[in-house]
mmCIF file of C-alpha atoms and ligand atoms in Angstrom:
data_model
loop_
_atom_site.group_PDB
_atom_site.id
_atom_site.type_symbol
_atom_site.label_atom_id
_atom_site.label_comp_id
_atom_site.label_asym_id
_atom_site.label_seq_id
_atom_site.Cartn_x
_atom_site.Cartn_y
_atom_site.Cartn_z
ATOM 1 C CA UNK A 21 -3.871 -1.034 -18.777
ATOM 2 C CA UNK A 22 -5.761 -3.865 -18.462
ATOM 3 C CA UNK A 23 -9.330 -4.553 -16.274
ATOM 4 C CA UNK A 24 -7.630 -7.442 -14.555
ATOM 5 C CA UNK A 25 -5.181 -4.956 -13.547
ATOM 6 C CA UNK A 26 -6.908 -2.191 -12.346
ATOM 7 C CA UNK A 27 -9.444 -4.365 -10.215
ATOM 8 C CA UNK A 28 -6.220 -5.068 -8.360
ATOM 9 C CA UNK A 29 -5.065 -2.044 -7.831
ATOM 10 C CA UNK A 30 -8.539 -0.896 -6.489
ATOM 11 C CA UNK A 31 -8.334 -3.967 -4.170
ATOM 12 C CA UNK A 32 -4.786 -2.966 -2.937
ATOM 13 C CA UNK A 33 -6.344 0.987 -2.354
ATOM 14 C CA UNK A 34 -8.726 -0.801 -0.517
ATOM 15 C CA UNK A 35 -6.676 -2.685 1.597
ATOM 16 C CA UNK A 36 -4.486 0.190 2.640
ATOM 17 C CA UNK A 37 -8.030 2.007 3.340
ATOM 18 C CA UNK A 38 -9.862 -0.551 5.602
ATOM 19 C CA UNK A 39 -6.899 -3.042 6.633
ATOM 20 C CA UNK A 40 -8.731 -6.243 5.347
ATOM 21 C CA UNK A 41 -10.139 -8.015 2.513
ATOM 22 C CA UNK A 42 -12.307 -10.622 1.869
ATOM 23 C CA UNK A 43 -10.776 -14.184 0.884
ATOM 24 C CA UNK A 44 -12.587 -13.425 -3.109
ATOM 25 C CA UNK A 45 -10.886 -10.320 -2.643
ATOM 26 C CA UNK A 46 -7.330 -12.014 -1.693
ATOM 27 C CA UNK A 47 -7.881 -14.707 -4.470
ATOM 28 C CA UNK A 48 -8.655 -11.746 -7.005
ATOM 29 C CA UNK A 49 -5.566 -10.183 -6.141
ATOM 30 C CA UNK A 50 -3.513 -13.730 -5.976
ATOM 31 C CA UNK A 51 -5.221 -14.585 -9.110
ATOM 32 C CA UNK A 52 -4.918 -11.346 -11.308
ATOM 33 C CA UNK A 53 -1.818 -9.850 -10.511
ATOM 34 C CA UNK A 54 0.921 -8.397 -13.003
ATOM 35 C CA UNK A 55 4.101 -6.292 -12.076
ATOM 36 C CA UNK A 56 2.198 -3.358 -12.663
ATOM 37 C CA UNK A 57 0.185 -4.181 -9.409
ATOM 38 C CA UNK A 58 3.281 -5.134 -7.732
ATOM 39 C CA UNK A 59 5.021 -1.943 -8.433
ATOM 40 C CA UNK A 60 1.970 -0.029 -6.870
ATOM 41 C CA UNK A 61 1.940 -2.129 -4.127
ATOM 42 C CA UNK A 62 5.185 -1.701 -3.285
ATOM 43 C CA UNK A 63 5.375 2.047 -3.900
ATOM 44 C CA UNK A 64 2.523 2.360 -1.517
ATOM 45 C CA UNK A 65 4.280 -0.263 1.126
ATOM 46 C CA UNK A 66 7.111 2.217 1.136
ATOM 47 C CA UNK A 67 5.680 5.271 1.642
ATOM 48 C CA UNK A 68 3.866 3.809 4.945
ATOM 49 C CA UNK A 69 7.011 2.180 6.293
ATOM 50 C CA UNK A 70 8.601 5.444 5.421
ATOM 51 C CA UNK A 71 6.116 7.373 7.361
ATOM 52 C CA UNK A 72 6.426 4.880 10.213
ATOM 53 C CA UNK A 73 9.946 3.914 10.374
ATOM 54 C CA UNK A 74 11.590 6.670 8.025
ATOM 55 C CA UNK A 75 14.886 4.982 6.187
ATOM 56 C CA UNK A 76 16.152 3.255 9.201
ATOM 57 C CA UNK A 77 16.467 -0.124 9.287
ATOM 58 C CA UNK A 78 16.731 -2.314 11.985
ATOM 59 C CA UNK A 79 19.048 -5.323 12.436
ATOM 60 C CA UNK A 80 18.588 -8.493 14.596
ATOM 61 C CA UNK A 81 21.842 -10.744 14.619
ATOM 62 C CA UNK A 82 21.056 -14.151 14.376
ATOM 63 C CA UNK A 83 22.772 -16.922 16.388
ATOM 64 C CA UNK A 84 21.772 -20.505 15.183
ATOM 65 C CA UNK A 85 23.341 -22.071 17.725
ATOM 66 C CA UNK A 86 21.941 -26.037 17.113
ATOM 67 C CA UNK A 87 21.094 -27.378 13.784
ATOM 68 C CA UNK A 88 20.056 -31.065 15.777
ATOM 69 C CA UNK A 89 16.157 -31.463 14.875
ATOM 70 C CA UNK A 90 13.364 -34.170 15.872
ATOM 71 C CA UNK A 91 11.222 -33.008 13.375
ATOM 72 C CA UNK A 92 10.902 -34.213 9.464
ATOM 73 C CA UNK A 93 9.699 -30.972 7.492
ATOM 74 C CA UNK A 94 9.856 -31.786 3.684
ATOM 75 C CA UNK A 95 11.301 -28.823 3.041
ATOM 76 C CA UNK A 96 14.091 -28.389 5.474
ATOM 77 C CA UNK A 97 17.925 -29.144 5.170
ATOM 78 C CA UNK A 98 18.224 -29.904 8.870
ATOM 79 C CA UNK A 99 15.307 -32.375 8.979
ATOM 80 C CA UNK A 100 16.282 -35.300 11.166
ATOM 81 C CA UNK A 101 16.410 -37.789 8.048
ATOM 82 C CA UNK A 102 18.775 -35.906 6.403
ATOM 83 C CA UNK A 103 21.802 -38.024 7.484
ATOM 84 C CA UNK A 104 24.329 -35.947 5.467
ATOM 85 C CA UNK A 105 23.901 -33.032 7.692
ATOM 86 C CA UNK A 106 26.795 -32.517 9.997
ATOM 87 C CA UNK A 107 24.975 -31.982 12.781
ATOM 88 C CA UNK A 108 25.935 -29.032 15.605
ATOM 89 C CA UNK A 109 25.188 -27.947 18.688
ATOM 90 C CA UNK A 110 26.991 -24.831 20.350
ATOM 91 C CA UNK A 111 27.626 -24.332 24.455
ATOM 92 C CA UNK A 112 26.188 -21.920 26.275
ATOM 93 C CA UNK A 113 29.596 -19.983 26.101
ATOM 94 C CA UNK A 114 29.929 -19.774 22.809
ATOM 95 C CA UNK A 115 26.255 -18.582 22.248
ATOM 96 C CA UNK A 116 27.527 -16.107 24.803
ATOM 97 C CA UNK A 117 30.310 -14.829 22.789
ATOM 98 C CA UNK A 118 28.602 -14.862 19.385
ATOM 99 C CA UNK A 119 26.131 -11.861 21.174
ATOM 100 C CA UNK A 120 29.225 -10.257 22.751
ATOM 101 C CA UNK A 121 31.095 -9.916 19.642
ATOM 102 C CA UNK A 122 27.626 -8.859 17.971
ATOM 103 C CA UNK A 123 27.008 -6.162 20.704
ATOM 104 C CA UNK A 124 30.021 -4.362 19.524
ATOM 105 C CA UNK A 125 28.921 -4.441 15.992
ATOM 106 C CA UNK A 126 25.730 -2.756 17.049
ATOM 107 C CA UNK A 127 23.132 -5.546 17.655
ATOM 108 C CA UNK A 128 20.707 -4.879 20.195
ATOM 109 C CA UNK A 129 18.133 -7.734 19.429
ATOM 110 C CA UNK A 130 19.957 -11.570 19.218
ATOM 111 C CA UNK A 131 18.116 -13.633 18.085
ATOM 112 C CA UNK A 132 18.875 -17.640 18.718
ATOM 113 C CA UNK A 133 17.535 -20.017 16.638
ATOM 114 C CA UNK A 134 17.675 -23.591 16.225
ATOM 115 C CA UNK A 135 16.536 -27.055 15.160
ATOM 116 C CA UNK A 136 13.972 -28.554 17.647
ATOM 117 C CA UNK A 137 16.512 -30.589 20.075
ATOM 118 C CA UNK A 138 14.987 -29.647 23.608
ATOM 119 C CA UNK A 139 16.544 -32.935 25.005
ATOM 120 C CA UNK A 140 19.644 -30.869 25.367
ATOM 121 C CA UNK A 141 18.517 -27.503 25.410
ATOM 122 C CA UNK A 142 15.879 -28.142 27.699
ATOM 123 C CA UNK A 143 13.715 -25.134 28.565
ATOM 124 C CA UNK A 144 15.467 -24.731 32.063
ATOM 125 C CA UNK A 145 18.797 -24.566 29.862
ATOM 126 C CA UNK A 146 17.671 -22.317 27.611
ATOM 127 C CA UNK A 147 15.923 -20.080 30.223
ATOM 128 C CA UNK A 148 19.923 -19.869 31.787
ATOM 129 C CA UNK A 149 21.390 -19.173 28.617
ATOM 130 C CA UNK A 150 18.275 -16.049 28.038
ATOM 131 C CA UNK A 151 19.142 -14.473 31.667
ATOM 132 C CA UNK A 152 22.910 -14.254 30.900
ATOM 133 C CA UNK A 153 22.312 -12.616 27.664
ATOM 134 C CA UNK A 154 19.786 -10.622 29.391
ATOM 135 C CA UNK A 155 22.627 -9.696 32.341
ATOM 136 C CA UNK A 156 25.806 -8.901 30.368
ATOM 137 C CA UNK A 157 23.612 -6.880 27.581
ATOM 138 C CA UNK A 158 20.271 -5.398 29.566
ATOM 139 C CA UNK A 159 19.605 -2.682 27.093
ATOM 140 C CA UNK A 160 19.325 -5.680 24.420
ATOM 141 C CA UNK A 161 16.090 -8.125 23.359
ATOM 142 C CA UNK A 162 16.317 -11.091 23.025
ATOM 143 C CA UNK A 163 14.102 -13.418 20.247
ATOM 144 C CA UNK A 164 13.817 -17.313 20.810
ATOM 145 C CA UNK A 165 13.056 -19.078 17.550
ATOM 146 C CA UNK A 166 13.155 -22.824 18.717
ATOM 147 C CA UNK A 167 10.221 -24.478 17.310
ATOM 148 C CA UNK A 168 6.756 -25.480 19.421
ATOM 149 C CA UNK A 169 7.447 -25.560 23.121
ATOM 150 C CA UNK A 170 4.346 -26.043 25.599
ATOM 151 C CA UNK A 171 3.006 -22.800 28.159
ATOM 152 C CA UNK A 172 5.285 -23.942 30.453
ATOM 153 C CA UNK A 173 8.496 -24.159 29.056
ATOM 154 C CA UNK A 174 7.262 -20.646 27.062
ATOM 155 C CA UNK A 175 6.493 -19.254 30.281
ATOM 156 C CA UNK A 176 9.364 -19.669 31.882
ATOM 157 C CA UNK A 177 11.532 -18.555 29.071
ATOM 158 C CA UNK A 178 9.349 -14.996 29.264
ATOM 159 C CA UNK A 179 10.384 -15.024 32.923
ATOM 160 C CA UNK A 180 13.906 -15.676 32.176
ATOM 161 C CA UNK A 181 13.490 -12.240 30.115
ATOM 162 C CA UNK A 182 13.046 -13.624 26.609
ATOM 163 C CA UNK A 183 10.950 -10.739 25.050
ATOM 164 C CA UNK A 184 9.943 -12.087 20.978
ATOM 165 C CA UNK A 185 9.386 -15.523 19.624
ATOM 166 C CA UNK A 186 9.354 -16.539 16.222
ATOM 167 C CA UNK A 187 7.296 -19.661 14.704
ATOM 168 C CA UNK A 188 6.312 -19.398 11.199
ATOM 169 C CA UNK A 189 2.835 -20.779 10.863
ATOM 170 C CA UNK A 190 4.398 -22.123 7.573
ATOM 171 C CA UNK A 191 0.663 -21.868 5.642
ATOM 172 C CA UNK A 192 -2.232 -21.125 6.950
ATOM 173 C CA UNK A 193 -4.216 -24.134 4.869
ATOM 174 C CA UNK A 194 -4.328 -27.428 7.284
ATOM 175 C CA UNK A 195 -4.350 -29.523 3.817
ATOM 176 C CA UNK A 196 -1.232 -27.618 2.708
ATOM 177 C CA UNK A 197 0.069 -27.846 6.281
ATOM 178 C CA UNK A 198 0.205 -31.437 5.850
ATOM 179 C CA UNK A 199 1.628 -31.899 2.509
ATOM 180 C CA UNK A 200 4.715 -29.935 3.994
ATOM 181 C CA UNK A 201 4.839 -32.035 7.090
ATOM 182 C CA UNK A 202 4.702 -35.841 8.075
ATOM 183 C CA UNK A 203 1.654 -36.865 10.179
ATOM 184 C CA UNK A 204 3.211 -36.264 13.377
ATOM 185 C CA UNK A 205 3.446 -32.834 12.891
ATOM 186 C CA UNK A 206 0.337 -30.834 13.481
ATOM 187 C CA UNK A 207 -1.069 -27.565 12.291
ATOM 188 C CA UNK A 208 -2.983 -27.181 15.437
ATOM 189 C CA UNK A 209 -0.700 -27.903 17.527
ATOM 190 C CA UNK A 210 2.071 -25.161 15.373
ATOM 191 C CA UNK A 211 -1.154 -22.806 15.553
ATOM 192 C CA UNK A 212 -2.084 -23.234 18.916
ATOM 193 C CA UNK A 213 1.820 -22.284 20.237
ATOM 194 C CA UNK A 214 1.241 -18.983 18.575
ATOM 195 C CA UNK A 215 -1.742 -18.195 20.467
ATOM 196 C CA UNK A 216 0.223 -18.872 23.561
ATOM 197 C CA UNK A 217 2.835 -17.120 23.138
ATOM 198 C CA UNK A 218 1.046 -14.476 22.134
ATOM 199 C CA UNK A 219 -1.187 -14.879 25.375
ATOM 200 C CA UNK A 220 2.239 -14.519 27.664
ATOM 201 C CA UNK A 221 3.234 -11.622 25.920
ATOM 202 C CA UNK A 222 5.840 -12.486 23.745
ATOM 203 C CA UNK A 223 5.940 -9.789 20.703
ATOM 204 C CA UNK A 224 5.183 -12.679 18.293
ATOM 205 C CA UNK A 225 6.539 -13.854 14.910
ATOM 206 C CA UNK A 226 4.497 -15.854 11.835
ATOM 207 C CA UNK A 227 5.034 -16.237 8.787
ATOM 208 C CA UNK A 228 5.004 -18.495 5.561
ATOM 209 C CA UNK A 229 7.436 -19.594 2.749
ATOM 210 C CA UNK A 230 6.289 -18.451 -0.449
ATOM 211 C CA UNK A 231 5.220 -21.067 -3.529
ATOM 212 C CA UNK A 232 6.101 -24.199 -0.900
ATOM 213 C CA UNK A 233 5.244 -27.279 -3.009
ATOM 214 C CA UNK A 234 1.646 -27.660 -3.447
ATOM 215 C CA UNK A 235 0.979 -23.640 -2.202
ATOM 216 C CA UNK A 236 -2.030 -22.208 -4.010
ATOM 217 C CA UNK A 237 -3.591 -18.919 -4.486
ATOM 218 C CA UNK A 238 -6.167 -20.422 -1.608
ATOM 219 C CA UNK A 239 -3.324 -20.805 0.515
ATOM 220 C CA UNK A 240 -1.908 -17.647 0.625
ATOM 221 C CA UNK A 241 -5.399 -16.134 0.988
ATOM 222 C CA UNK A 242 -5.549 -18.135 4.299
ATOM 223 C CA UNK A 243 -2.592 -16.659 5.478
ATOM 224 C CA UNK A 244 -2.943 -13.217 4.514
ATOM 225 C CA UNK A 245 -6.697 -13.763 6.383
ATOM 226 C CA UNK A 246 -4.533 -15.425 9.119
ATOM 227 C CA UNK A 247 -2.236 -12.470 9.748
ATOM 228 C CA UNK A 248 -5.114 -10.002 9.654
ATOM 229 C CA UNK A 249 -6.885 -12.105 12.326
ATOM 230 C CA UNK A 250 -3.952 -13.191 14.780
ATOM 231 C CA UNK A 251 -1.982 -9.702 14.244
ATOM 232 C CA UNK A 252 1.729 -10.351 14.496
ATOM 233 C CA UNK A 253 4.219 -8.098 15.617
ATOM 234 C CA UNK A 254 6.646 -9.693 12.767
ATOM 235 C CA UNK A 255 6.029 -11.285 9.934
ATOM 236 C CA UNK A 256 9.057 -13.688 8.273
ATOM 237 C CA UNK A 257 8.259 -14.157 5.073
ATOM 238 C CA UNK A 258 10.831 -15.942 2.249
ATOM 239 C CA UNK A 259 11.187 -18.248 -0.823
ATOM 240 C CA UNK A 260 10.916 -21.410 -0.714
ATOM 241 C CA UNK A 261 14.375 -22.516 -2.005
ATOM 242 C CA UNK A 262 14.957 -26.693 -2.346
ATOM 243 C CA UNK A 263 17.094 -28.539 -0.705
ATOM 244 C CA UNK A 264 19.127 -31.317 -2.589
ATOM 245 C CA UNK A 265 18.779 -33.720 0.582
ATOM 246 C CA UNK A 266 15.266 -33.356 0.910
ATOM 247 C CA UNK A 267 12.115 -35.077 -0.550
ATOM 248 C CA UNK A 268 11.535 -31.412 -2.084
ATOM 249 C CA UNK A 269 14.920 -31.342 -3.774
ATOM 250 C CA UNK A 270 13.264 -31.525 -7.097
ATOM 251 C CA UNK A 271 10.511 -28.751 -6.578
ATOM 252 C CA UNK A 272 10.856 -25.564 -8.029
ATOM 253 C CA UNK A 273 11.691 -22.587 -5.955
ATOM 254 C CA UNK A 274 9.297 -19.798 -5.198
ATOM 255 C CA UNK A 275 8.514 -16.519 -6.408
ATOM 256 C CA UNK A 276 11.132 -13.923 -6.267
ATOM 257 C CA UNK A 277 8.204 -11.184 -7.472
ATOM 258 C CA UNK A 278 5.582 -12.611 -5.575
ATOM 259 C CA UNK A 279 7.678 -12.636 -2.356
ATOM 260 C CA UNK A 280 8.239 -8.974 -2.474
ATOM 261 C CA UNK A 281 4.457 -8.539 -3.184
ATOM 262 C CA UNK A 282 3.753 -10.573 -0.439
ATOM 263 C CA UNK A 283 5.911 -8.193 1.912
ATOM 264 C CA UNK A 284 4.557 -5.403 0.028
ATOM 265 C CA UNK A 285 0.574 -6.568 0.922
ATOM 266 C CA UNK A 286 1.526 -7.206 4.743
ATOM 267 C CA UNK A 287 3.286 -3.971 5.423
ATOM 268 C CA UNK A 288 0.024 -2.132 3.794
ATOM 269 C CA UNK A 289 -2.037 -4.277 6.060
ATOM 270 C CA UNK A 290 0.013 -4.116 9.389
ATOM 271 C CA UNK A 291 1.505 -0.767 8.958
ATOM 272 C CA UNK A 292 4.098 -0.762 12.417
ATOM 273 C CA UNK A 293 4.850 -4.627 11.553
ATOM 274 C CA UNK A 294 8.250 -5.498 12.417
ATOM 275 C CA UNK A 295 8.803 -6.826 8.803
ATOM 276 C CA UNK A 296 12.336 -8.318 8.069
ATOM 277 C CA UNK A 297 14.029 -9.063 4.050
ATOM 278 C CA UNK A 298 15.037 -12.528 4.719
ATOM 279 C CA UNK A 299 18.293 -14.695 4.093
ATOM 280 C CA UNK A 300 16.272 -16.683 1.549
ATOM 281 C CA UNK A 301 15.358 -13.476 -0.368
ATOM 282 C CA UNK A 302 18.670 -12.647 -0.355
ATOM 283 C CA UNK A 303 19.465 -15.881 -1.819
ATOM 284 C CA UNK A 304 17.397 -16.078 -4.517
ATOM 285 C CA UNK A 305 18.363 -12.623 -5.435
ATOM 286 C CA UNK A 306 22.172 -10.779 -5.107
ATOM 287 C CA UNK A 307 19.669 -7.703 -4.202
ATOM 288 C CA UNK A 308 16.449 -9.431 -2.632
ATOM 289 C CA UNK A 309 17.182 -8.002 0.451
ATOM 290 C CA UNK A 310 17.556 -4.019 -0.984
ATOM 291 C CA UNK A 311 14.569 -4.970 -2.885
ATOM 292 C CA UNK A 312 12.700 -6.451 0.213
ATOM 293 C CA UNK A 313 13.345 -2.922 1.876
ATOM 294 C CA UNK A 314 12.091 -0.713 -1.146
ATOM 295 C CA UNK A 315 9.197 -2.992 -1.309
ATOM 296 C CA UNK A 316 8.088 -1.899 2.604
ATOM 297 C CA UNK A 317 10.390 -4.457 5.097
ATOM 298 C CA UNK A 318 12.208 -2.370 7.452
ATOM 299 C CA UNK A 319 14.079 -5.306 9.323
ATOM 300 C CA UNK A 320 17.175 -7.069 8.258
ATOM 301 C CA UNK A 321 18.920 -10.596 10.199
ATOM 302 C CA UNK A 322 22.189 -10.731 9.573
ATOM 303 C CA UNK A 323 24.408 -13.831 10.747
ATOM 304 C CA UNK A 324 26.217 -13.791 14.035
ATOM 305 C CA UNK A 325 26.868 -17.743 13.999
ATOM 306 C CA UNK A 326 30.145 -18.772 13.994
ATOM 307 C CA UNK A 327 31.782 -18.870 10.961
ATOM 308 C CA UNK A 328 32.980 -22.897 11.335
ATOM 309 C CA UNK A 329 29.224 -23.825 11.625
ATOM 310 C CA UNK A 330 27.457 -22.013 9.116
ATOM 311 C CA UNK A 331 27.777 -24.038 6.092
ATOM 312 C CA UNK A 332 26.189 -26.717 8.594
ATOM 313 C CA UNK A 333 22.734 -24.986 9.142
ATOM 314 C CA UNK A 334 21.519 -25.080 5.677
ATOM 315 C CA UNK A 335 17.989 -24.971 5.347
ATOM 316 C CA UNK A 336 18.332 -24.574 1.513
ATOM 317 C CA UNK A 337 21.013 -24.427 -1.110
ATOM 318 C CA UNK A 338 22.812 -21.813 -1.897
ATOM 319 C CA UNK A 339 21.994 -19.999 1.544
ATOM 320 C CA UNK A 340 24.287 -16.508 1.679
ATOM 321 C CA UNK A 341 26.404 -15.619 3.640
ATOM 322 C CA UNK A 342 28.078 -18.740 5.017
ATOM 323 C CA UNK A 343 31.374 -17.678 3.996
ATOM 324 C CA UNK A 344 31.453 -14.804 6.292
ATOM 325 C CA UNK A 345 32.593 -13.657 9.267
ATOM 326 C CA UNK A 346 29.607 -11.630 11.456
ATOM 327 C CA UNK A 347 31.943 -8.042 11.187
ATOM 328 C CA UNK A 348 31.670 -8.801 6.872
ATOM 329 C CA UNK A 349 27.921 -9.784 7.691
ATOM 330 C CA UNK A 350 27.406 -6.652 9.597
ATOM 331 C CA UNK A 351 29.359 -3.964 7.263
ATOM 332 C CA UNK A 352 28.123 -5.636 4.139
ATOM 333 C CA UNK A 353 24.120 -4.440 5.465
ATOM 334 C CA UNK A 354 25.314 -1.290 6.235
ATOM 335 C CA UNK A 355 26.650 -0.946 2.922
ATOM 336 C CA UNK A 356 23.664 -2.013 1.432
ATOM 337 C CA UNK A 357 21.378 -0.169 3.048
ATOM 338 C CA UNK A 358 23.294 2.729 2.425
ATOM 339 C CA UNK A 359 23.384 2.375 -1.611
ATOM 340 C CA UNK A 360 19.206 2.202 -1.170
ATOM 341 C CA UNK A 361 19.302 5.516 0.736
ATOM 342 C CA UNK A 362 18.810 3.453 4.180
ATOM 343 C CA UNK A 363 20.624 3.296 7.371
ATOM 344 C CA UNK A 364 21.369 0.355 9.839
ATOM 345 C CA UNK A 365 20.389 1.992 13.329
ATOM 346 C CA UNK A 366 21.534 0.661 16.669
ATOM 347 C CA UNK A 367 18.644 -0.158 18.740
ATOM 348 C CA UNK A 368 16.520 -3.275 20.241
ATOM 349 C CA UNK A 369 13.562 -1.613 17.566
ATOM 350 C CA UNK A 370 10.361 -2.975 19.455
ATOM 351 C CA UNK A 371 7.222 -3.412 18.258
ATOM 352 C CA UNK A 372 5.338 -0.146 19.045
HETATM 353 N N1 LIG B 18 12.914 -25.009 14.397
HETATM 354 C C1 LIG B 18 12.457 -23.645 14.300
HETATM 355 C C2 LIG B 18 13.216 -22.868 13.235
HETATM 356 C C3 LIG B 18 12.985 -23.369 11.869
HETATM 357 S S1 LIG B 18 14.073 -22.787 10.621
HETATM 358 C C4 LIG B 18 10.964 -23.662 14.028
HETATM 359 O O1 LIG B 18 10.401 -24.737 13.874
HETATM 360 O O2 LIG B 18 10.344 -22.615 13.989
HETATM 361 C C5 LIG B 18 13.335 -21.231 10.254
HETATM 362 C C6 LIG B 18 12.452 -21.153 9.033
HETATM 363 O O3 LIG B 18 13.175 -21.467 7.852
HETATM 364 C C7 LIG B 18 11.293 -22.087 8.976
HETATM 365 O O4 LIG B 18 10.245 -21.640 9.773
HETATM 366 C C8 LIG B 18 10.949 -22.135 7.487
HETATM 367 O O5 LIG B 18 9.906 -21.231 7.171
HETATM 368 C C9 LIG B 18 12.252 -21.695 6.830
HETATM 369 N N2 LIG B 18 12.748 -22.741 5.913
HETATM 370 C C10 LIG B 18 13.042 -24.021 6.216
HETATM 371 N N3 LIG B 18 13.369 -24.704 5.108
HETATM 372 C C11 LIG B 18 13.271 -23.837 4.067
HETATM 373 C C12 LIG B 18 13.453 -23.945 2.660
HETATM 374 N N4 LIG B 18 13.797 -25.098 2.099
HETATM 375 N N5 LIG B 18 13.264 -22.835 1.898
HETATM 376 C C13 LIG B 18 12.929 -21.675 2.468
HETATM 377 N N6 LIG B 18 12.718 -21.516 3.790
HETATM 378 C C14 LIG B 18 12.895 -22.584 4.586
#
């Protein structure tokens, strides 16, 4: 075994000893790593979310129930200059029935996600839509994932009874941040809406894409130093996977390993992280999503969107699962969490 090696794996003991390293210590670990190290990593990532969560796995179903954006991102099939994107939106009825139809199938989190188009689902619209999920299924959560909103709009979406949010920081590096976005998009702007919601008590969800164009080792030190510091109760973390109608269409896609080391590294760091194996993992591998699990993720979001919009919210090519129907979605998890020795449980699975 090689030095290189083994100074990681003493950096990764030390991690799960003290919680934290130093960014020479990240960019050692970014910069020396071999599948040795990710093996051990992940070994050790499983054996904590074993000890924490034992083999059950929690589902969140996932309603995208708009794929209508203002925003631009480089990377993302739904940006609003992508003009071959059949664009979506669904009423409040049908987001209804998507989490009625999931509740049977065991979902107790829903989780509704969707481009940035508040001129139609304005906050006071979306804060109806939260309190009727919240009546006809009280003993579910429910996660908003609709891009930055301002303290008011967030506030009165906790009142309505919204209880997570999700808003990947995307990278922690503001130089990155803007090679991913156009000027009027702004890290602090992306990184102050975390710190609100955070600050109204939303559990709270950041994360990054892994090997995004012009990502470097410094990059994902500053997030991994970003996580430790702002201490998320989830952490989304996928590929990067191109888009054919996007000015990234010709960048390569990320790291399958590096993605599950990534998990791995987080779920040794935040040990009761809510930690899911993403869509996009699953995509860039038939078994990402197994592997995401063995590697320390304990969450998994499977589709509840209507079958005849799927194909339209692609944030990527290739995404899985758009084929489906949310019963296949929801037996084909269970299935594979079952071949890995893990089982699907039926609960809202907080952050505790
Ligand atoms: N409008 C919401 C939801 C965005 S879509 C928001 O702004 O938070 C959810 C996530 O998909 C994004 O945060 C991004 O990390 C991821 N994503 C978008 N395009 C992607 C791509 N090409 N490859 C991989 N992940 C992508």
């Amino acid at each position: 075994m090689n030095t290189m090696s083994e100074k990681v794996k003493s950096l990764i003991d030390k991690l799960a000893a003290e919680k934290s390293l130093s960014k020479e210590e990240w960019l050692a670990v970014f910069g020396g790593w071999d599948e040795d190290d990710r093996a051990y990593a992940a070994g050790k990532a499983r054996e904590i979310s074993l000890g924490v969560f034992g083999n059950k796995v929690y589902i969140r179903g996932i309603v995208e129930f708009s794929n209508v954006c203002k925003n631009d991102c480089y990377y993302c099939g739904i940006r609003c200059s992508n003009t071959n994107a059949q664009r979506y939106r669904l009423s409040d009825g049908e987001i209804l029935e998507c989490c009625a139809e999931g509740y049977e199938y065991g979902f107790r989190t829903f989780v509704l996600q969707s481009g940035e188009d508040y001129a139609v689902y304005h906050p006071e619209r979306m804060a109806g839509i939260v309190r009727s999920i919240k009546k006809a299924h009280p003993d579910c959560a429910v996660t908003l994932s609709l891009g930055e909103l301002e303290r008011d709009a967030l506030k009165l979406l906790k009142d309505a009874g919204a209880d997570r949010y999700l808003l990947r920081h995307e990278t922690a590096n503001k130089e990155h941040y803007s090679k991913l976005h156009p000027e009027n998009m702004s890290f602090a702007h992306r990184m102050g809406c975390l710190r609100t919601l955070k600050e109204l008590g939303y559990q709270t969800g950041a994360g990054m894409m892994v090997g995004s164009p012009y990502q470097t080792d410094e990059c994902l030190a500053d997030d991994m130093l970003f996580i430790e510091e702002f201490g998320p109760q989830m952490i989304g973390i996928g590929p990067f996977l191109p888009h054919k109608d996007t000015p990234f269409r010709d960048k390569p896609k990320g790291s399958y390993e590096l993605t599950l080391f990534l998990l791995s590294l987080c779920r040794i760091m935040l040990p009761r992280v809510l930690l899911p194996a993403t869509t996009a993992l699953g995509t860039i591998r038939p078994d990402g999503r197994e592997q995401g699990i063995l590697s320390g993720a304990n969450v998994i979001m499977p589709n509840l969107s209507p079958t005849a919009v799927r194909k339209k919210y692609m944030l990527y090519d290739g995404k899985i699962c758009t084929e489906d129907s949310s019963d296949e979605c929801r037996n084909c998890i269970s299935a594979r969490m079952k071949r890995i020795g893990y089982e699907v449980v039926v609960a809202r699975g907080d952050y505790v």
